[in-house]
Short mmCIF file of C-alpha atoms in Angstrom, two decimals:
data_model
loop_
_atom_site.label_atom_id
_atom_site.label_comp_id
_atom_site.label_asym_id
_atom_site.label_seq_id
_atom_site.Cartn_x
_atom_site.Cartn_y
_atom_site.Cartn_z
CA GLY A 1307 13.01 -29.29 39.46
CA ASP A 1308 14.38 -30.23 42.86
CA ASN A 1309 12.99 -27.72 45.36
CA ALA A 1310 13.92 -29.52 48.54
CA ASN A 1311 16.28 -26.75 49.65
CA LEU A 1312 14.07 -23.79 48.82
CA MET A 1313 12.66 -22.01 51.84
CA VAL A 1314 10.04 -19.37 52.48
CA VAL A 1315 9.47 -17.34 55.61
CA LEU A 1316 6.11 -17.35 57.31
CA VAL A 1317 5.03 -14.34 59.29
CA ILE A 1318 2.42 -15.20 61.89
CA ASP A 1319 1.71 -11.93 63.68
CA VAL A 1320 5.19 -11.32 65.12
CA VAL A 1321 6.35 -14.94 64.96
CA VAL A 1322 8.61 -15.85 62.06
CA VAL A 1323 8.71 -19.49 60.96
CA SER A 1324 10.69 -21.07 58.13
CA VAL A 1325 9.18 -23.98 56.23
CA PRO A 1326 10.12 -25.90 53.08
CA LEU A 1327 8.47 -24.67 49.91
CA THR A 1328 7.03 -27.59 47.99
CA VAL A 1329 5.48 -27.33 44.56
CA GLU A 1330 3.10 -30.28 44.41
CA ALA A 1331 -0.25 -31.24 42.99
CA ALA A 1332 -3.18 -30.95 45.40
CA GLU A 1333 -3.54 -34.68 46.05
CA PRO A 1334 0.01 -35.15 47.44
CA VAL A 1335 -0.55 -32.00 49.50
CA MET A 1336 -3.66 -33.54 51.03
CA ALA A 1337 -1.85 -36.86 51.47
CA SER A 1338 0.65 -35.01 53.69
CA CYS A 1339 -2.05 -34.65 56.35
CA PRO A 1340 -1.12 -36.31 59.66
CA ARG A 1341 -2.64 -39.75 60.00
CA LYS A 1342 -2.52 -42.58 62.51
CA ASP A 1343 -0.44 -45.55 61.41
CA ILE A 1344 -3.12 -48.21 61.07
CA PRO A 1345 -2.26 -51.42 59.20
CA ASN A 1346 -4.62 -52.00 56.27
CA LEU A 1347 -6.35 -48.66 56.86
CA GLU A 1348 -8.78 -49.14 53.99
CA GLU A 1349 -10.08 -52.31 55.62
CA ALA A 1350 -10.36 -50.54 58.97
CA LEU A 1351 -12.53 -47.78 57.49
CA GLU A 1352 -16.26 -47.84 56.95
CA GLU A 1353 -17.56 -45.84 54.00
CA GLU A 1354 -21.05 -44.40 53.61
CA ASN A 1355 -22.48 -42.94 50.40
CA PHE A 1356 -25.99 -41.51 50.44
CA TYR A 1357 -28.15 -38.52 49.55
CA LEU A 1358 -29.94 -35.92 51.62
CA THR A 1359 -32.90 -34.01 50.22
CA THR A 1360 -32.45 -30.32 50.94
CA GLU A 1361 -35.13 -28.93 48.62
CA GLU A 1362 -37.27 -29.85 45.62
CA GLY A 1363 -35.65 -30.29 42.23
CA GLU A 1364 -32.54 -31.95 40.86
CA GLN A 1365 -30.08 -29.81 42.85
CA GLY A 1366 -31.95 -30.61 46.04
CA HIS A 1367 -30.27 -34.03 46.21
CA LEU A 1368 -27.09 -33.59 48.25
CA PRO A 1369 -24.54 -36.42 47.72
CA VAL A 1370 -22.70 -37.24 50.97
CA LEU A 1371 -19.52 -39.29 51.49
CA ILE A 1372 -18.51 -40.33 55.02
CA LEU A 1373 -15.42 -42.20 56.19
CA LYS A 1374 -14.92 -43.43 59.76
CA LEU A 1375 -13.14 -46.18 61.65
CA LYS A 1376 -15.27 -49.30 62.02
CA ASP A 1377 -14.11 -49.76 65.59
CA SER A 1378 -14.17 -46.90 68.08
CA LYS A 1379 -14.14 -46.74 71.85
CA LEU A 1380 -16.11 -43.51 71.70
CA LYS A 1381 -19.89 -43.64 71.54
CA GLN A 1382 -19.90 -40.20 69.98
CA ARG A 1383 -17.04 -38.85 67.88
CA PRO A 1384 -16.12 -35.41 66.54
CA ALA A 1385 -16.88 -34.80 62.87
CA VAL A 1386 -15.27 -32.56 60.26
CA VAL A 1387 -16.97 -31.48 57.03
CA PHE A 1388 -14.59 -31.01 54.07
CA LEU A 1389 -15.51 -28.89 51.03
CA HIS A 1390 -13.85 -29.09 47.63
CA SER A 1391 -12.66 -26.29 45.35
CA SER A 1392 -14.18 -25.28 42.00
CA TYR A 1393 -14.61 -28.01 39.37
CA LYS A 1394 -13.68 -30.77 41.84
CA CYS A 1395 -15.84 -33.19 43.83
CA LYS A 1396 -16.13 -34.89 47.22
CA GLU A 1397 -14.07 -37.95 46.12
CA TRP A 1398 -11.15 -35.65 45.35
CA LEU A 1399 -10.91 -35.00 49.11
CA ARG A 1400 -10.43 -38.68 49.99
CA PRO A 1401 -6.79 -38.31 51.19
CA LEU A 1402 -7.95 -35.81 53.82
CA LEU A 1403 -10.99 -37.91 54.75
CA GLU A 1404 -8.82 -40.99 55.28
CA ALA A 1405 -6.27 -39.09 57.37
CA TYR A 1406 -8.86 -37.58 59.70
CA ALA A 1407 -10.83 -40.83 59.93
CA SER A 1408 -7.67 -42.69 60.94
CA ARG A 1409 -7.36 -40.32 63.92
CA GLY A 1410 -10.89 -40.94 65.15
CA TYR A 1411 -12.92 -38.26 63.39
CA ILE A 1412 -16.00 -38.91 61.32
CA ALA A 1413 -14.91 -37.34 58.04
CA VAL A 1414 -17.65 -35.92 55.81
CA ALA A 1415 -17.57 -34.53 52.26
CA VAL A 1416 -20.31 -33.37 49.91
CA ASP A 1417 -20.59 -32.21 46.31
CA SER A 1418 -21.37 -28.51 46.10
CA ARG A 1419 -24.04 -27.25 43.70
CA TYR A 1420 -23.40 -28.23 40.07
CA HIS A 1421 -20.26 -30.19 40.99
CA GLY A 1422 -19.50 -33.91 41.14
CA GLU A 1423 -22.67 -35.97 40.95
CA ARG A 1424 -24.70 -32.75 40.76
CA ALA A 1425 -23.08 -31.74 37.46
CA LYS A 1426 -24.83 -33.58 34.64
CA TYR A 1427 -22.38 -32.22 32.05
CA LYS A 1428 -19.01 -30.47 32.00
CA THR A 1429 -20.14 -26.83 31.92
CA ALA A 1430 -23.08 -27.25 34.33
CA TYR A 1431 -21.56 -24.98 37.00
CA ILE A 1432 -20.69 -22.14 34.63
CA ASP A 1433 -24.08 -22.41 32.95
CA ALA A 1434 -25.77 -22.22 36.35
CA LEU A 1435 -23.84 -19.04 37.18
CA VAL A 1436 -24.86 -17.46 33.87
CA SER A 1437 -28.48 -18.48 34.50
CA ALA A 1438 -28.31 -16.92 37.98
CA TRP A 1439 -27.11 -13.66 36.43
CA LYS A 1440 -29.89 -13.65 33.87
CA THR A 1441 -32.78 -14.74 36.13
CA GLY A 1442 -31.71 -14.06 39.72
CA GLN A 1443 -33.63 -17.19 40.73
CA THR A 1444 -30.75 -19.24 42.15
CA MET A 1445 -27.49 -18.61 44.00
CA PRO A 1446 -25.19 -21.45 42.87
CA PHE A 1447 -21.90 -19.65 43.62
CA ILE A 1448 -22.10 -19.73 47.43
CA PHE A 1449 -25.43 -19.39 49.18
CA ASP A 1450 -27.28 -22.41 47.74
CA THR A 1451 -24.47 -24.69 48.94
CA VAL A 1452 -24.54 -22.96 52.33
CA PHE A 1453 -28.23 -23.85 52.49
CA ASP A 1454 -27.23 -27.48 51.86
CA LEU A 1455 -24.65 -27.28 54.64
CA ILE A 1456 -27.30 -26.10 57.12
CA ASN A 1457 -29.36 -29.15 56.16
CA LEU A 1458 -26.26 -31.31 56.43
CA ILE A 1459 -25.57 -30.28 60.02
CA ASP A 1460 -29.21 -30.98 60.86
CA TYR A 1461 -28.51 -34.55 59.81
CA LEU A 1462 -25.05 -34.83 61.39
CA SER A 1463 -26.23 -33.43 64.73
CA ALA A 1464 -28.91 -36.12 64.94
CA ARG A 1465 -26.56 -39.06 64.32
CA GLU A 1466 -25.93 -41.23 67.35
CA ASP A 1467 -22.23 -41.63 66.52
CA ILE A 1468 -21.47 -37.87 66.27
CA ASN A 1469 -21.01 -35.43 69.14
CA PRO A 1470 -23.32 -32.58 68.02
CA SER A 1471 -21.21 -29.98 69.84
CA SER A 1472 -18.01 -31.15 68.09
CA ILE A 1473 -18.63 -30.62 64.38
CA GLY A 1474 -16.01 -28.67 62.44
CA ILE A 1475 -15.90 -27.39 58.89
CA THR A 1476 -13.11 -26.62 56.42
CA GLY A 1477 -12.60 -26.25 52.69
CA GLU A 1478 -10.26 -25.02 50.01
CA SER A 1479 -10.85 -22.03 47.70
CA LEU A 1480 -14.56 -22.21 46.75
CA GLY A 1481 -14.86 -24.74 49.58
CA GLY A 1482 -13.18 -22.23 51.88
CA MET A 1483 -15.88 -19.70 51.01
CA HIS A 1484 -18.56 -22.30 51.65
CA ALA A 1485 -17.00 -23.16 55.04
CA TRP A 1486 -16.76 -19.46 55.96
CA PHE A 1487 -20.38 -18.64 55.14
CA ALA A 1488 -21.79 -21.88 56.53
CA ALA A 1489 -20.15 -21.04 59.86
CA VAL A 1490 -21.58 -17.52 59.69
CA ALA A 1491 -25.04 -18.91 58.97
CA ASP A 1492 -25.03 -21.76 61.48
CA PRO A 1493 -23.34 -21.61 64.91
CA ARG A 1494 -23.47 -25.41 65.19
CA TYR A 1495 -20.27 -25.50 63.12
CA ALA A 1496 -18.11 -25.33 66.21
CA VAL A 1497 -14.60 -25.06 64.75
CA VAL A 1498 -13.92 -23.32 61.45
CA VAL A 1499 -10.91 -23.43 59.09
CA PRO A 1500 -11.42 -21.74 55.68
CA ILE A 1501 -8.38 -22.27 53.43
CA ILE A 1502 -7.62 -19.73 50.64
CA GLY A 1503 -11.27 -18.67 50.67
CA VAL A 1504 -11.75 -15.63 52.89
CA GLN A 1505 -11.48 -12.35 50.99
CA GLY A 1506 -12.80 -8.82 50.80
CA PHE A 1507 -15.17 -8.70 47.83
CA GLY A 1508 -16.08 -5.04 48.35
CA TRP A 1509 -12.46 -4.08 48.97
CA ALA A 1510 -11.41 -5.75 45.71
CA ILE A 1511 -13.90 -3.64 43.73
CA GLU A 1512 -12.92 -0.40 45.49
CA ASN A 1513 -9.21 -1.07 44.98
CA ASN A 1514 -9.30 -2.52 41.45
CA ARG A 1515 -8.10 -5.94 42.62
CA TRP A 1516 -11.02 -8.02 41.36
CA HIS A 1517 -9.46 -9.39 38.16
CA ALA A 1518 -8.10 -12.72 39.44
CA ARG A 1519 -11.33 -13.61 41.25
CA VAL A 1520 -13.38 -12.72 38.17
CA ALA A 1521 -11.07 -14.84 35.97
CA SER A 1522 -11.98 -17.95 37.99
CA ILE A 1523 -15.58 -17.75 36.67
CA GLN A 1524 -14.97 -15.51 33.65
CA ASN A 1525 -17.96 -16.63 31.56
CA VAL A 1526 -20.63 -15.13 33.78
CA PHE A 1527 -18.88 -11.75 33.77
CA GLU A 1528 -18.45 -11.87 29.98
CA GLU A 1529 -22.17 -12.58 29.65
CA ALA A 1530 -23.00 -9.69 31.98
CA LYS A 1531 -20.66 -7.34 30.08
CA ASN A 1532 -22.46 -8.17 26.84
CA ASP A 1533 -25.91 -7.81 28.39
CA LEU A 1534 -24.93 -4.41 29.79
CA GLY A 1535 -23.54 -3.23 26.45
CA LYS A 1536 -20.04 -2.75 27.82
CA ALA A 1537 -16.85 -3.00 25.80
CA SER A 1538 -15.01 -4.75 28.64
CA ILE A 1539 -15.51 -6.07 32.14
CA ASP A 1540 -15.14 -3.24 34.65
CA ALA A 1541 -15.83 -2.65 38.34
CA GLU A 1542 -19.48 -1.84 37.66
CA VAL A 1543 -19.98 -5.18 35.89
CA VAL A 1544 -18.34 -7.01 38.80
CA GLU A 1545 -20.51 -5.18 41.31
CA LEU A 1546 -23.72 -5.95 39.42
CA VAL A 1547 -22.85 -9.64 38.98
CA TRP A 1548 -22.13 -10.14 42.69
CA ASP A 1549 -25.35 -8.33 43.60
CA LYS A 1550 -27.33 -10.63 41.32
CA ILE A 1551 -25.75 -14.06 41.92
CA ALA A 1552 -24.78 -13.55 45.58
CA PRO A 1553 -26.73 -10.62 47.10
CA GLY A 1554 -24.90 -9.06 50.05
CA LEU A 1555 -21.55 -10.63 49.17
CA ARG A 1556 -19.77 -7.31 48.67
CA ASP A 1557 -21.31 -5.50 51.65
CA LYS A 1558 -23.37 -6.88 54.53
CA PHE A 1559 -22.06 -10.46 54.19
CA ASP A 1560 -18.51 -9.45 53.21
CA ALA A 1561 -15.54 -10.33 55.41
CA PRO A 1562 -15.48 -7.10 57.50
CA ASN A 1563 -19.04 -7.73 58.67
CA SER A 1564 -19.48 -11.50 58.63
CA ILE A 1565 -16.34 -12.87 60.26
CA GLN A 1566 -17.36 -11.37 63.59
CA SER A 1567 -20.45 -13.60 63.52
CA ILE A 1568 -18.15 -16.55 64.22
CA VAL A 1569 -16.88 -15.10 67.53
CA SER A 1570 -16.07 -16.83 69.85
CA ARG A 1571 -15.86 -20.17 68.08
CA PRO A 1572 -12.32 -21.27 67.16
CA LEU A 1573 -11.54 -19.77 63.74
CA LEU A 1574 -8.33 -20.28 61.77
CA ILE A 1575 -8.07 -18.43 58.45
CA LEU A 1576 -5.32 -19.74 56.15
CA ASN A 1577 -4.33 -17.75 53.05
CA GLY A 1578 -1.39 -17.24 50.72
CA GLU A 1579 0.43 -13.93 51.08
CA LYS A 1580 0.59 -13.49 47.29
CA ASP A 1581 -2.87 -14.88 46.48
CA PRO A 1582 -4.37 -12.61 43.77
CA ARG A 1583 -7.86 -14.03 44.31
CA CYS A 1584 -7.81 -13.30 48.05
CA PRO A 1585 -5.53 -10.25 48.42
CA VAL A 1586 -4.25 -10.03 51.98
CA GLU A 1587 -4.48 -6.23 51.87
CA GLY A 1588 -8.24 -6.64 51.59
CA LEU A 1589 -8.28 -8.58 54.83
CA GLU A 1590 -6.54 -6.01 57.02
CA GLU A 1591 -9.81 -4.47 58.23
CA PRO A 1592 -11.74 -7.74 58.78
CA ILE A 1593 -8.80 -9.37 60.58
CA SER A 1594 -8.39 -6.30 62.79
CA ARG A 1595 -12.10 -6.32 63.63
CA ALA A 1596 -12.03 -10.05 64.33
CA LYS A 1597 -9.05 -9.76 66.67
CA GLU A 1598 -10.80 -7.00 68.58
CA ALA A 1599 -14.05 -8.98 68.81
CA TYR A 1600 -12.30 -12.15 69.97
CA SER A 1601 -10.35 -10.12 72.52
CA LYS A 1602 -13.53 -8.56 73.92
CA ALA A 1603 -14.98 -12.07 74.21
CA ASN A 1604 -11.87 -13.18 76.15
CA SER A 1605 -11.21 -15.67 73.34
CA SER A 1606 -8.08 -14.32 71.68
CA ASP A 1607 -6.58 -17.82 71.65
CA LYS A 1608 -9.45 -19.00 69.43
CA PHE A 1609 -8.65 -16.76 66.47
CA LYS A 1610 -5.67 -16.97 64.16
CA PHE A 1611 -4.88 -15.65 60.70
CA ILE A 1612 -1.91 -16.90 58.71
CA ALA A 1613 -0.82 -15.60 55.31
CA GLU A 1614 1.90 -17.97 54.13
CA THR A 1615 4.72 -15.92 52.64
CA GLY A 1616 5.39 -16.35 48.93
CA ILE A 1617 2.30 -18.49 48.37
CA GLY A 1618 -0.37 -17.73 45.76
CA HIS A 1619 -3.77 -19.34 45.36
CA TRP A 1620 -3.02 -22.90 46.36
CA MET A 1621 -3.18 -25.08 49.44
CA THR A 1622 0.14 -26.16 50.90
CA PRO A 1623 1.29 -28.95 53.25
CA PHE A 1624 1.83 -26.25 55.88
CA MET A 1625 -1.82 -25.21 55.62
CA VAL A 1626 -2.97 -28.84 55.80
CA LYS A 1627 -0.91 -29.36 58.97
CA GLU A 1628 -2.08 -26.10 60.58
CA ALA A 1629 -5.72 -27.00 59.90
CA SER A 1630 -5.18 -30.47 61.34
CA ASP A 1631 -3.54 -29.08 64.48
CA TRP A 1632 -6.39 -26.57 64.94
CA PHE A 1633 -9.04 -29.27 64.86
CA GLU A 1634 -6.93 -31.45 67.15
CA LYS A 1635 -6.67 -28.59 69.64
CA PHE A 1636 -10.31 -27.48 69.68
CA LEU A 1637 -12.41 -30.37 68.37
CA MET A 1638 -10.72 -33.57 69.54
CA ILE A 1639 -11.40 -32.97 73.24
#
């Protein structure tokens, strides 16, 4: 129905902001991103589609999509890497790529492991997760894509048209996790904006709040439950699956320990206050630690956490605008 007059209240530390609540599909949300008014934008943009080889084998071919303005006064431009959510692909991010490219960025998107061009059939991603549980030979949930993103920034940093010290990274949901861990793994990602991705995996197990996250990739947990002879998925099953498909995810690489690795690069974490997959209660400790670490580094202005009131596990126009403003502040300099 018509929701134009509905409002929610945002609490940003002690600042209270009111914004319209819009219930939209993801593409219109992305299309809300600020863009420069350029006549015939499509004609003004140059598109590149190519592959990088990150390792041997079929999944070692990383499909890359880049959009940029054909004409630029800058010899080297800032770049932003955009990462899609589960079961999507790099082309799905085109509204964001176009908006950032119109404002002078080189906008980059890739397909994560077993997504987009790297998914040869519909259930490829789920099957890869199940295989990882059974064999422990791959890490398709997060870490294999992070490995690709390290290789990607090798390439981007060497391009003549990109400023190697001005490369940012962002993503939504699964892409938010990829952005988070890529920034932890590689300090060359200079500005970081994970959207509805940062969460406390260990906290969720300890506090029985793992159900929504598990439901997003239910099949692998069902397979593990059966293999372990359990009647139902429980905290032990969840713990064992994370340890097998993403070792360290619930402890040494979890939010309380890993976010501090990004200090003192500009980091904006955007979440929904009612997101069951990324419970905000599970972020109290990591956010507190991050604030302290940024403060000690005299960089308090470079860290911000926003949990948008009343919002579940979806990206909003407010988040898109906040991310855009963050990159504009710290990357477009």
